[in-house]
């Protein structure tokens, strides 16, 4: 399939929310040429939604690094949010915490404390606290997450 046809097919699969089709199309395209970060995110989501969590984790990691290469720290941190969430919900606490620490350093170094991704980071930190049995910290962090998005629109 040529790149234009692959792009059209992927766009149609995305519009139909045909996650299995999207996974197949973008996986095949990725075998021929590395995907751009946006398509890596779409492929990671399709992998997750079709039960391919190990592949999804690898794809979120690749998308994270691709965004960092382009200098887009907020988008790189957003990938860490999804990766960290997948890992936490899968019981892989240490890996999730490691990625979240990386996201915290990136946000601090970029001096972008009021970006939407700051709220994502705090929301996952609150969830981790809650699941670990620390409801008091979960509440405090979740309240900070709500305050961090003031004036921002949530992007998905």
PDB file of C-alpha atoms in Angstrom, residues 2-156:
ATOM      1  CA  UNK A   2       1.306   3.477  -0.750  1.00  0.00           C
ATOM      2  CA  UNK A   3       1.741   6.051   2.038  1.00  0.00           C
ATOM      3  CA  UNK A   4      -1.202   8.197   0.924  1.00  0.00           C
ATOM      4  CA  UNK A   5      -3.527   5.188   0.839  1.00  0.00           C
ATOM      5  CA  UNK A   6      -2.229   4.029   4.252  1.00  0.00           C
ATOM      6  CA  UNK A   7      -2.877   7.495   5.658  1.00  0.00           C
ATOM      7  CA  UNK A   8      -6.406   7.543   4.243  1.00  0.00           C
ATOM      8  CA  UNK A   9      -7.102   4.019   5.530  1.00  0.00           C
ATOM      9  CA  UNK A  10      -5.738   4.873   8.979  1.00  0.00           C
ATOM     10  CA  UNK A  11      -7.835   8.029   9.069  1.00  0.00           C
ATOM     11  CA  UNK A  12     -10.951   6.089   8.125  1.00  0.00           C
ATOM     12  CA  UNK A  13     -10.248   3.417  10.760  1.00  0.00           C
ATOM     13  CA  UNK A  14      -9.709   6.163  13.356  1.00  0.00           C
ATOM     14  CA  UNK A  15     -12.998   7.831  12.411  1.00  0.00           C
ATOM     15  CA  UNK A  16     -14.875   4.534  12.699  1.00  0.00           C
ATOM     16  CA  UNK A  17     -13.088   3.710  15.966  1.00  0.00           C
ATOM     17  CA  UNK A  18     -12.077   0.436  14.313  1.00  0.00           C
ATOM     18  CA  UNK A  19      -9.152  -0.156  16.664  1.00  0.00           C
ATOM     19  CA  UNK A  20      -8.142  -3.549  15.282  1.00  0.00           C
ATOM     20  CA  UNK A  21      -8.055  -2.182  11.731  1.00  0.00           C
ATOM     21  CA  UNK A  22      -6.130   0.872  12.871  1.00  0.00           C
ATOM     22  CA  UNK A  23      -3.604  -1.311  14.695  1.00  0.00           C
ATOM     23  CA  UNK A  24      -3.086  -3.471  11.590  1.00  0.00           C
ATOM     24  CA  UNK A  25      -2.733  -0.504   9.220  1.00  0.00           C
ATOM     25  CA  UNK A  26      -0.358   1.511  11.391  1.00  0.00           C
ATOM     26  CA  UNK A  27       1.691  -1.536  12.406  1.00  0.00           C
ATOM     27  CA  UNK A  28       2.235  -2.384   8.766  1.00  0.00           C
ATOM     28  CA  UNK A  29       3.160   1.211   7.943  1.00  0.00           C
ATOM     29  CA  UNK A  30       5.583   1.284  10.883  1.00  0.00           C
ATOM     30  CA  UNK A  31       7.352  -1.808   9.550  1.00  0.00           C
ATOM     31  CA  UNK A  32       8.163   0.102   6.354  1.00  0.00           C
ATOM     32  CA  UNK A  33       9.014   3.476   7.851  1.00  0.00           C
ATOM     33  CA  UNK A  34       9.000   4.731  11.448  1.00  0.00           C
ATOM     34  CA  UNK A  35       5.778   6.539  12.252  1.00  0.00           C
ATOM     35  CA  UNK A  36       5.626  10.168  13.308  1.00  0.00           C
ATOM     36  CA  UNK A  37       4.795  10.811  16.980  1.00  0.00           C
ATOM     37  CA  UNK A  38       1.081  11.472  16.339  1.00  0.00           C
ATOM     38  CA  UNK A  39       0.686   8.134  14.567  1.00  0.00           C
ATOM     39  CA  UNK A  40       2.724   6.380  17.266  1.00  0.00           C
ATOM     40  CA  UNK A  41       0.212   7.700  19.808  1.00  0.00           C
ATOM     41  CA  UNK A  42      -2.692   6.445  17.686  1.00  0.00           C
ATOM     42  CA  UNK A  43      -1.017   3.052  17.335  1.00  0.00           C
ATOM     43  CA  UNK A  44      -0.343   2.894  21.100  1.00  0.00           C
ATOM     44  CA  UNK A  45      -3.999   3.637  21.820  1.00  0.00           C
ATOM     45  CA  UNK A  46      -5.170   1.054  19.276  1.00  0.00           C
ATOM     46  CA  UNK A  47      -2.818  -1.511  20.819  1.00  0.00           C
ATOM     47  CA  UNK A  48      -4.197  -0.819  24.282  1.00  0.00           C
ATOM     48  CA  UNK A  49      -7.822  -0.928  23.167  1.00  0.00           C
ATOM     49  CA  UNK A  50      -7.281  -4.283  21.455  1.00  0.00           C
ATOM     50  CA  UNK A  51      -5.621  -5.897  24.480  1.00  0.00           C
ATOM     51  CA  UNK A  52      -2.020  -5.583  23.346  1.00  0.00           C
ATOM     52  CA  UNK A  53      -0.708  -3.921  26.497  1.00  0.00           C
ATOM     53  CA  UNK A  54       2.992  -4.851  26.104  1.00  0.00           C
ATOM     54  CA  UNK A  55       2.964  -3.413  22.577  1.00  0.00           C
ATOM     55  CA  UNK A  56       1.063  -0.372  23.812  1.00  0.00           C
ATOM     56  CA  UNK A  57       3.686   0.262  26.497  1.00  0.00           C
ATOM     57  CA  UNK A  58       6.486   0.023  23.933  1.00  0.00           C
ATOM     58  CA  UNK A  59       4.646   2.373  21.575  1.00  0.00           C
ATOM     59  CA  UNK A  60       3.943   4.980  24.279  1.00  0.00           C
ATOM     60  CA  UNK A  61       7.660   4.834  25.099  1.00  0.00           C
ATOM     61  CA  UNK A  62       8.595   5.369  21.451  1.00  0.00           C
ATOM     62  CA  UNK A  63       6.122   8.240  21.126  1.00  0.00           C
ATOM     63  CA  UNK A  64       7.540   9.804  24.300  1.00  0.00           C
ATOM     64  CA  UNK A  65      11.068   9.719  22.889  1.00  0.00           C
ATOM     65  CA  UNK A  66       9.889  10.984  19.498  1.00  0.00           C
ATOM     66  CA  UNK A  67       8.224  14.015  21.104  1.00  0.00           C
ATOM     67  CA  UNK A  68      11.350  14.707  23.171  1.00  0.00           C
ATOM     68  CA  UNK A  69      13.432  14.575  19.996  1.00  0.00           C
ATOM     69  CA  UNK A  70      11.144  17.251  18.565  1.00  0.00           C
ATOM     70  CA  UNK A  71      11.451  19.319  21.742  1.00  0.00           C
ATOM     71  CA  UNK A  72       7.784  18.973  22.711  1.00  0.00           C
ATOM     72  CA  UNK A  73       8.003  18.260  26.441  1.00  0.00           C
ATOM     73  CA  UNK A  74       4.248  18.511  27.177  1.00  0.00           C
ATOM     74  CA  UNK A  75       3.423  15.926  24.507  1.00  0.00           C
ATOM     75  CA  UNK A  76       6.246  13.690  25.767  1.00  0.00           C
ATOM     76  CA  UNK A  77       4.819  13.955  29.282  1.00  0.00           C
ATOM     77  CA  UNK A  78       1.338  13.130  28.015  1.00  0.00           C
ATOM     78  CA  UNK A  79       2.721   9.877  26.600  1.00  0.00           C
ATOM     79  CA  UNK A  80       4.237   9.149  30.015  1.00  0.00           C
ATOM     80  CA  UNK A  81       0.813   9.672  31.584  1.00  0.00           C
ATOM     81  CA  UNK A  82      -0.755   6.995  29.394  1.00  0.00           C
ATOM     82  CA  UNK A  83       2.217   4.664  29.835  1.00  0.00           C
ATOM     83  CA  UNK A  84       2.232   5.218  33.605  1.00  0.00           C
ATOM     84  CA  UNK A  85      -1.507   4.637  33.815  1.00  0.00           C
ATOM     85  CA  UNK A  86      -1.246   1.374  31.857  1.00  0.00           C
ATOM     86  CA  UNK A  87       1.611   0.210  34.052  1.00  0.00           C
ATOM     87  CA  UNK A  88      -0.121   1.186  37.312  1.00  0.00           C
ATOM     88  CA  UNK A  89      -3.381  -0.503  36.348  1.00  0.00           C
ATOM     89  CA  UNK A  90      -1.365  -3.575  35.377  1.00  0.00           C
ATOM     90  CA  UNK A  91       0.211  -3.685  38.839  1.00  0.00           C
ATOM     91  CA  UNK A  92       3.656  -2.616  37.626  1.00  0.00           C
ATOM     92  CA  UNK A  93       4.057   0.028  40.320  1.00  0.00           C
ATOM     93  CA  UNK A  94       7.825   0.429  40.239  1.00  0.00           C
ATOM     94  CA  UNK A  95       7.940   0.987  36.478  1.00  0.00           C
ATOM     95  CA  UNK A  96       5.000   3.373  36.652  1.00  0.00           C
ATOM     96  CA  UNK A  97       6.629   5.344  39.473  1.00  0.00           C
ATOM     97  CA  UNK A  98       9.897   5.530  37.542  1.00  0.00           C
ATOM     98  CA  UNK A  99       8.167   6.966  34.489  1.00  0.00           C
ATOM     99  CA  UNK A 100       6.206   9.407  36.623  1.00  0.00           C
ATOM    100  CA  UNK A 101       9.443  10.615  38.246  1.00  0.00           C
ATOM    101  CA  UNK A 102      10.838  11.180  34.752  1.00  0.00           C
ATOM    102  CA  UNK A 103       7.734  13.182  33.806  1.00  0.00           C
ATOM    103  CA  UNK A 104       8.093  15.282  36.964  1.00  0.00           C
ATOM    104  CA  UNK A 105      11.731  16.096  36.083  1.00  0.00           C
ATOM    105  CA  UNK A 106      10.786  16.995  32.518  1.00  0.00           C
ATOM    106  CA  UNK A 107       7.994  19.305  33.653  1.00  0.00           C
ATOM    107  CA  UNK A 108      10.232  20.934  36.254  1.00  0.00           C
ATOM    108  CA  UNK A 109      13.084  21.404  33.780  1.00  0.00           C
ATOM    109  CA  UNK A 110      10.727  22.841  31.156  1.00  0.00           C
ATOM    110  CA  UNK A 111       9.258  25.248  33.733  1.00  0.00           C
ATOM    111  CA  UNK A 112       5.709  24.607  32.484  1.00  0.00           C
ATOM    112  CA  UNK A 113       3.816  24.017  35.725  1.00  0.00           C
ATOM    113  CA  UNK A 114       0.402  25.132  34.470  1.00  0.00           C
ATOM    114  CA  UNK A 115       0.193  23.017  31.326  1.00  0.00           C
ATOM    115  CA  UNK A 116      -2.542  20.403  30.981  1.00  0.00           C
ATOM    116  CA  UNK A 117       0.059  17.682  31.240  1.00  0.00           C
ATOM    117  CA  UNK A 118       0.868  18.896  34.756  1.00  0.00           C
ATOM    118  CA  UNK A 119      -2.729  18.069  35.622  1.00  0.00           C
ATOM    119  CA  UNK A 120      -2.408  14.649  33.989  1.00  0.00           C
ATOM    120  CA  UNK A 121       0.740  13.989  36.006  1.00  0.00           C
ATOM    121  CA  UNK A 122      -0.923  15.028  39.233  1.00  0.00           C
ATOM    122  CA  UNK A 123      -4.058  12.996  38.476  1.00  0.00           C
ATOM    123  CA  UNK A 124      -2.000   9.835  38.018  1.00  0.00           C
ATOM    124  CA  UNK A 125       0.015  10.622  41.139  1.00  0.00           C
ATOM    125  CA  UNK A 126      -3.269  10.953  43.040  1.00  0.00           C
ATOM    126  CA  UNK A 127      -4.521   7.660  41.631  1.00  0.00           C
ATOM    127  CA  UNK A 128      -1.304   5.934  42.654  1.00  0.00           C
ATOM    128  CA  UNK A 129      -1.685   7.306  46.189  1.00  0.00           C
ATOM    129  CA  UNK A 130      -5.304   6.172  46.343  1.00  0.00           C
ATOM    130  CA  UNK A 131      -4.523   2.656  45.115  1.00  0.00           C
ATOM    131  CA  UNK A 132      -1.682   2.467  47.644  1.00  0.00           C
ATOM    132  CA  UNK A 133      -4.172   3.228  50.427  1.00  0.00           C
ATOM    133  CA  UNK A 134      -3.168   6.847  51.077  1.00  0.00           C
ATOM    134  CA  UNK A 135      -6.535   8.546  50.599  1.00  0.00           C
ATOM    135  CA  UNK A 136      -5.416  11.762  52.303  1.00  0.00           C
ATOM    136  CA  UNK A 137      -2.522  12.325  49.890  1.00  0.00           C
ATOM    137  CA  UNK A 138      -4.704  11.226  46.970  1.00  0.00           C
ATOM    138  CA  UNK A 139      -7.208  13.938  47.825  1.00  0.00           C
ATOM    139  CA  UNK A 140      -4.554  16.630  48.239  1.00  0.00           C
ATOM    140  CA  UNK A 141      -2.851  15.748  44.956  1.00  0.00           C
ATOM    141  CA  UNK A 142      -6.176  15.503  43.118  1.00  0.00           C
ATOM    142  CA  UNK A 143      -7.137  18.972  44.328  1.00  0.00           C
ATOM    143  CA  UNK A 144      -3.806  20.281  43.036  1.00  0.00           C
ATOM    144  CA  UNK A 145      -4.543  18.582  39.704  1.00  0.00           C
ATOM    145  CA  UNK A 146      -7.864  20.393  39.439  1.00  0.00           C
ATOM    146  CA  UNK A 147      -6.221  23.735  40.201  1.00  0.00           C
ATOM    147  CA  UNK A 148      -3.390  23.124  37.708  1.00  0.00           C
ATOM    148  CA  UNK A 149      -5.689  23.201  34.693  1.00  0.00           C
ATOM    149  CA  UNK A 150      -7.178  26.629  35.389  1.00  0.00           C
ATOM    150  CA  UNK A 151      -7.753  28.374  32.129  1.00  0.00           C
ATOM    151  CA  UNK A 152      -6.646  25.314  30.162  1.00  0.00           C
ATOM    152  CA  UNK A 153      -8.716  23.040  27.995  1.00  0.00           C
ATOM    153  CA  UNK A 154      -8.199  19.323  28.483  1.00  0.00           C
ATOM    154  CA  UNK A 155      -6.764  17.678  25.410  1.00  0.00           C
ATOM    155  CA  UNK A 156      -6.961  13.977  24.694  1.00  0.00           C
TER     156      UNK A 156
END
